[in-house]
């Protein structure tokens, strides 16, 4: 990892550690300096009502991956960059007692908040792991569904993220992600003009780059579908893909 990548990761870690602390102290979190992430607005009232207020307050996503991931009873789900745990807790309830939901995050403060939210919610079929999304601490072929919510754009090594998602999925497993994606015409410099890296904009892939990256990792049935605009030429998008059987 280059020094620039290391510095960016540390900037992201500090930003989300501060967000977790804000929520723990009774405030709410937001995603960097931009409007790229709208958090709890993407969840239905019924979903928000069944979760601790701290889990909802800590939501920093740009979508609701649990609504597009086609979760089924008994599935084992992994949330890349699980933050305060909102998507893990929702997933755990959807997959039922025979399934399990894992949350992976690199920030101690977010992990502590997620564990507190899990206790408050009384969810027993969830587990939170410390680590990076570029090096998932789970065995190969053990996950049915990988989800993520406005996090992959923050990684400085997205090919490693896609490779790890592919590795941990069982054959036939699915990827269902919400992320910020750029129009193909926008250069990296154009993206940086629209928002910073920690604000979920500067590090975003283009539509073509996202599709190519997932296919290079081995995924099939790849689709990247815009959902709503977050900046000029930048979109919250629903990303789906399948690991071949």
CSV table of C-alpha atoms in Angstrom, one decimal:
chain,number,residue,atom,x,y,z
A,1,UNK,CA,0.0,0.0,0.0
A,2,UNK,CA,1.4,3.4,-0.9
A,3,UNK,CA,1.8,6.2,1.6
A,4,UNK,CA,-1.1,8.1,-0.1
A,5,UNK,CA,-3.4,5.1,0.3
A,6,UNK,CA,-2.4,4.6,3.9
A,7,UNK,CA,-3.0,8.3,4.6
A,8,UNK,CA,-6.5,8.2,2.9
A,9,UNK,CA,-7.4,5.1,4.9
A,10,UNK,CA,-6.4,6.8,8.2
A,11,UNK,CA,-8.5,9.9,7.2
A,12,UNK,CA,-11.5,7.7,6.6
A,13,UNK,CA,-10.9,5.9,9.9
A,14,UNK,CA,-10.8,9.1,11.8
A,15,UNK,CA,-13.9,10.5,10.1
A,16,UNK,CA,-16.0,7.5,11.0
A,17,UNK,CA,-14.6,7.2,14.5
A,18,UNK,CA,-15.7,10.8,15.0
A,19,UNK,CA,-19.1,9.9,13.6
A,20,UNK,CA,-19.5,7.0,16.0
A,21,UNK,CA,-18.5,9.2,18.9
A,22,UNK,CA,-21.1,11.8,17.8
A,23,UNK,CA,-23.8,9.2,17.9
A,24,UNK,CA,-22.7,7.7,21.2
A,25,UNK,CA,-22.9,11.2,22.7
A,26,UNK,CA,-26.5,11.7,21.4
A,27,UNK,CA,-25.9,13.4,18.1
A,28,UNK,CA,-26.2,12.1,14.5
A,29,UNK,CA,-23.7,11.4,11.8
A,30,UNK,CA,-23.3,12.6,8.3
A,31,UNK,CA,-21.1,11.5,5.4
A,32,UNK,CA,-18.2,14.0,5.0
A,33,UNK,CA,-18.7,17.3,3.4
A,34,UNK,CA,-21.1,16.3,0.7
A,35,UNK,CA,-24.8,15.2,0.4
A,36,UNK,CA,-23.8,11.9,-1.1
A,37,UNK,CA,-25.1,9.9,1.8
A,38,UNK,CA,-28.6,10.3,3.1
A,39,UNK,CA,-28.5,7.6,5.8
A,40,UNK,CA,-31.8,6.7,7.4
A,41,UNK,CA,-33.9,8.3,4.7
A,42,UNK,CA,-33.5,5.2,2.6
A,43,UNK,CA,-35.1,2.9,5.2
A,44,UNK,CA,-38.9,2.5,5.6
A,45,UNK,CA,-40.5,3.6,8.8
A,46,UNK,CA,-41.2,0.0,9.8
A,47,UNK,CA,-37.5,-0.9,9.4
A,48,UNK,CA,-36.3,2.2,11.4
A,49,UNK,CA,-38.8,1.6,14.2
A,50,UNK,CA,-37.6,-1.9,14.9
A,51,UNK,CA,-34.0,-0.8,15.5
A,52,UNK,CA,-32.2,1.2,18.2
A,53,UNK,CA,-32.2,4.9,17.6
A,54,UNK,CA,-28.4,4.9,17.7
A,55,UNK,CA,-28.3,2.4,14.8
A,56,UNK,CA,-30.5,4.7,12.7
A,57,UNK,CA,-28.5,7.8,13.7
A,58,UNK,CA,-25.3,6.2,12.7
A,59,UNK,CA,-26.5,5.2,9.2
A,60,UNK,CA,-24.2,6.9,6.6
A,61,UNK,CA,-25.3,5.0,3.5
A,62,UNK,CA,-26.5,6.1,0.1
A,63,UNK,CA,-29.1,3.4,-0.2
A,64,UNK,CA,-30.6,0.3,1.4
A,65,UNK,CA,-28.8,-2.8,0.3
A,66,UNK,CA,-31.0,-5.1,2.4
A,67,UNK,CA,-33.9,-4.1,0.1
A,68,UNK,CA,-32.1,-5.2,-3.1
A,69,UNK,CA,-30.0,-8.1,-1.9
A,70,UNK,CA,-32.9,-10.7,-2.1
A,71,UNK,CA,-32.1,-12.1,1.4
A,72,UNK,CA,-33.6,-15.5,2.2
A,73,UNK,CA,-34.3,-17.5,5.3
A,74,UNK,CA,-31.1,-19.3,6.3
A,75,UNK,CA,-28.7,-17.0,4.3
A,76,UNK,CA,-25.3,-16.1,5.7
A,77,UNK,CA,-24.7,-12.4,5.0
A,78,UNK,CA,-21.6,-10.2,5.1
A,79,UNK,CA,-21.8,-6.4,5.3
A,80,UNK,CA,-18.6,-4.7,4.1
A,81,UNK,CA,-18.1,-1.6,6.2
A,82,UNK,CA,-20.9,-2.2,8.7
A,83,UNK,CA,-20.6,1.0,10.7
A,84,UNK,CA,-23.2,1.3,13.4
A,85,UNK,CA,-24.8,-2.0,12.3
A,86,UNK,CA,-28.1,-1.0,10.8
A,87,UNK,CA,-27.8,-3.2,7.7
A,88,UNK,CA,-26.4,-6.1,9.8
A,89,UNK,CA,-29.3,-6.0,12.2
A,90,UNK,CA,-31.9,-5.7,9.5
A,91,UNK,CA,-30.2,-8.6,7.6
A,92,UNK,CA,-30.1,-10.8,10.7
A,93,UNK,CA,-33.8,-10.5,11.2
A,94,UNK,CA,-34.5,-11.2,7.5
A,95,UNK,CA,-32.5,-14.4,7.4
A,96,UNK,CA,-34.0,-15.7,10.6
A,97,UNK,CA,-32.6,-17.9,13.3
A,98,UNK,CA,-31.1,-20.4,10.8
A,99,UNK,CA,-29.1,-17.6,9.1
A,100,UNK,CA,-26.4,-15.3,10.3
A,101,UNK,CA,-25.3,-11.8,9.5
A,102,UNK,CA,-21.6,-10.6,9.8
A,103,UNK,CA,-20.5,-7.0,10.0
A,104,UNK,CA,-17.0,-6.0,9.1
A,105,UNK,CA,-15.5,-2.7,10.1
A,106,UNK,CA,-12.0,-1.3,10.7
A,107,UNK,CA,-13.0,1.4,13.2
A,108,UNK,CA,-13.1,0.5,16.9
A,109,UNK,CA,-15.6,3.2,17.7
A,110,UNK,CA,-18.1,2.0,15.1
A,111,UNK,CA,-17.6,-1.7,16.2
A,112,UNK,CA,-18.4,-0.7,19.8
A,113,UNK,CA,-21.5,1.2,18.7
A,114,UNK,CA,-22.6,-1.7,16.6
A,115,UNK,CA,-22.2,-4.2,19.5
A,116,UNK,CA,-24.2,-1.9,21.8
A,117,UNK,CA,-26.9,-1.6,19.1
A,118,UNK,CA,-27.0,-5.4,18.8
A,119,UNK,CA,-27.5,-5.8,22.5
A,120,UNK,CA,-30.2,-3.2,22.6
A,121,UNK,CA,-32.0,-4.8,19.6
A,122,UNK,CA,-31.7,-8.3,21.2
A,123,UNK,CA,-30.3,-9.8,17.9
A,124,UNK,CA,-28.4,-13.0,18.5
A,125,UNK,CA,-27.6,-14.2,15.0
A,126,UNK,CA,-25.2,-11.4,14.2
A,127,UNK,CA,-21.4,-11.0,14.7
A,128,UNK,CA,-19.2,-8.0,14.2
A,129,UNK,CA,-15.6,-8.5,13.0
A,130,UNK,CA,-12.7,-6.0,13.0
A,131,UNK,CA,-10.8,-5.8,9.7
A,132,UNK,CA,-10.6,-4.2,6.3
A,133,UNK,CA,-12.8,-4.9,3.3
A,134,UNK,CA,-9.6,-5.5,1.3
A,135,UNK,CA,-8.7,-8.5,3.6
A,136,UNK,CA,-11.9,-10.1,4.9
A,137,UNK,CA,-11.3,-12.3,8.0
A,138,UNK,CA,-13.6,-15.1,6.9
A,139,UNK,CA,-12.9,-18.5,5.1
A,140,UNK,CA,-13.6,-18.8,1.4
A,141,UNK,CA,-17.0,-20.0,0.2
A,142,UNK,CA,-18.8,-19.4,3.5
A,143,UNK,CA,-21.1,-16.5,2.6
A,144,UNK,CA,-24.4,-16.5,0.6
A,145,UNK,CA,-24.8,-12.7,0.2
A,146,UNK,CA,-22.3,-9.8,0.3
A,147,UNK,CA,-23.8,-6.4,0.9
A,148,UNK,CA,-22.3,-2.9,1.4
A,149,UNK,CA,-23.7,0.6,1.8
A,150,UNK,CA,-21.7,3.6,0.4
A,151,UNK,CA,-18.3,2.1,1.6
A,152,UNK,CA,-16.6,0.5,-1.4
A,153,UNK,CA,-16.1,4.0,-2.9
A,154,UNK,CA,-13.9,4.8,0.2
A,155,UNK,CA,-11.4,1.9,-0.5
A,156,UNK,CA,-8.1,2.7,-2.2
A,157,UNK,CA,-7.9,-0.8,-3.6
A,158,UNK,CA,-11.3,-1.7,-5.0
A,159,UNK,CA,-10.0,-4.7,-7.0
A,160,UNK,CA,-8.9,-6.2,-3.7
A,161,UNK,CA,-12.4,-5.6,-2.4
A,162,UNK,CA,-14.0,-7.3,-5.3
A,163,UNK,CA,-11.6,-10.2,-5.1
A,164,UNK,CA,-12.3,-10.7,-1.4
A,165,UNK,CA,-16.1,-10.5,-2.0
A,166,UNK,CA,-15.8,-13.1,-4.7
A,167,UNK,CA,-13.5,-15.3,-2.5
A,168,UNK,CA,-15.8,-15.4,0.6
A,169,UNK,CA,-19.0,-16.1,-1.5
A,170,UNK,CA,-20.1,-19.7,-2.1
A,171,UNK,CA,-20.7,-20.7,-5.7
A,172,UNK,CA,-24.1,-19.1,-6.7
A,173,UNK,CA,-23.7,-16.4,-4.0
A,174,UNK,CA,-24.9,-12.9,-4.7
A,175,UNK,CA,-23.5,-9.4,-4.3
A,176,UNK,CA,-26.0,-6.6,-3.5
A,177,UNK,CA,-24.4,-3.2,-2.9
A,178,UNK,CA,-25.4,0.5,-2.7
A,179,UNK,CA,-22.6,2.8,-3.7
A,180,UNK,CA,-21.7,6.1,-5.3
A,181,UNK,CA,-20.9,5.8,-9.0
A,182,UNK,CA,-19.7,8.4,-11.5
A,183,UNK,CA,-20.8,9.0,-15.1
A,184,UNK,CA,-18.3,7.4,-17.5
A,185,UNK,CA,-17.4,10.8,-18.9
A,186,UNK,CA,-16.1,12.1,-15.6
A,187,UNK,CA,-12.3,11.8,-15.0
A,188,UNK,CA,-10.9,11.2,-11.5
A,189,UNK,CA,-10.1,14.9,-11.4
A,190,UNK,CA,-13.8,15.7,-12.3
A,191,UNK,CA,-14.9,13.5,-9.5
A,192,UNK,CA,-12.6,15.2,-7.0
A,193,UNK,CA,-14.0,18.6,-7.9
A,194,UNK,CA,-17.4,17.4,-6.9
A,195,UNK,CA,-16.5,16.2,-3.4
A,196,UNK,CA,-13.7,14.8,-1.3
A,197,UNK,CA,-12.7,11.1,-0.8
A,198,UNK,CA,-14.0,10.8,2.8
A,199,UNK,CA,-17.3,12.4,1.6
A,200,UNK,CA,-17.9,9.4,-0.7
A,201,UNK,CA,-17.3,11.2,-4.0
A,202,UNK,CA,-13.7,11.5,-5.1
A,203,UNK,CA,-13.0,7.8,-4.8
A,204,UNK,CA,-16.1,6.6,-6.7
A,205,UNK,CA,-15.7,4.4,-9.7
A,206,UNK,CA,-17.4,5.1,-13.0
A,207,UNK,CA,-20.2,2.8,-14.2
A,208,UNK,CA,-17.9,1.1,-16.7
A,209,UNK,CA,-15.1,0.8,-14.1
A,210,UNK,CA,-17.4,-0.8,-11.6
A,211,UNK,CA,-18.7,-3.3,-14.1
A,212,UNK,CA,-15.2,-4.1,-15.4
A,213,UNK,CA,-13.8,-4.5,-11.9
A,214,UNK,CA,-16.5,-7.0,-10.9
A,215,UNK,CA,-16.1,-9.0,-14.1
A,216,UNK,CA,-12.4,-9.1,-13.7
A,217,UNK,CA,-12.9,-10.6,-10.2
A,218,UNK,CA,-15.0,-13.4,-11.7
A,219,UNK,CA,-18.5,-12.1,-11.2
A,220,UNK,CA,-21.3,-12.6,-13.8
A,221,UNK,CA,-24.8,-11.1,-14.2
A,222,UNK,CA,-23.2,-7.7,-13.3
A,223,UNK,CA,-25.5,-4.7,-13.3
A,224,UNK,CA,-24.9,-1.1,-12.0
A,225,UNK,CA,-28.2,0.9,-12.0
A,226,UNK,CA,-28.4,4.5,-11.0
A,227,UNK,CA,-31.0,5.3,-8.2
A,228,UNK,CA,-30.7,9.0,-7.6
A,229,UNK,CA,-28.3,11.9,-8.1
A,230,UNK,CA,-25.9,12.9,-5.4
A,231,UNK,CA,-23.9,15.5,-7.4
A,232,UNK,CA,-23.4,16.6,-11.0
A,233,UNK,CA,-22.7,13.3,-12.8
A,234,UNK,CA,-22.5,11.4,-9.6
A,235,UNK,CA,-25.2,8.9,-8.6
A,236,UNK,CA,-26.2,6.5,-5.8
A,237,UNK,CA,-26.4,3.2,-7.6
A,238,UNK,CA,-27.6,-0.3,-7.0
A,239,UNK,CA,-24.9,-2.9,-7.9
A,240,UNK,CA,-25.7,-6.6,-8.3
A,241,UNK,CA,-23.6,-9.5,-9.4
A,242,UNK,CA,-23.4,-13.3,-9.0
A,243,UNK,CA,-20.5,-15.7,-8.3
A,244,UNK,CA,-20.9,-18.5,-10.9
A,245,UNK,CA,-21.8,-22.0,-9.7
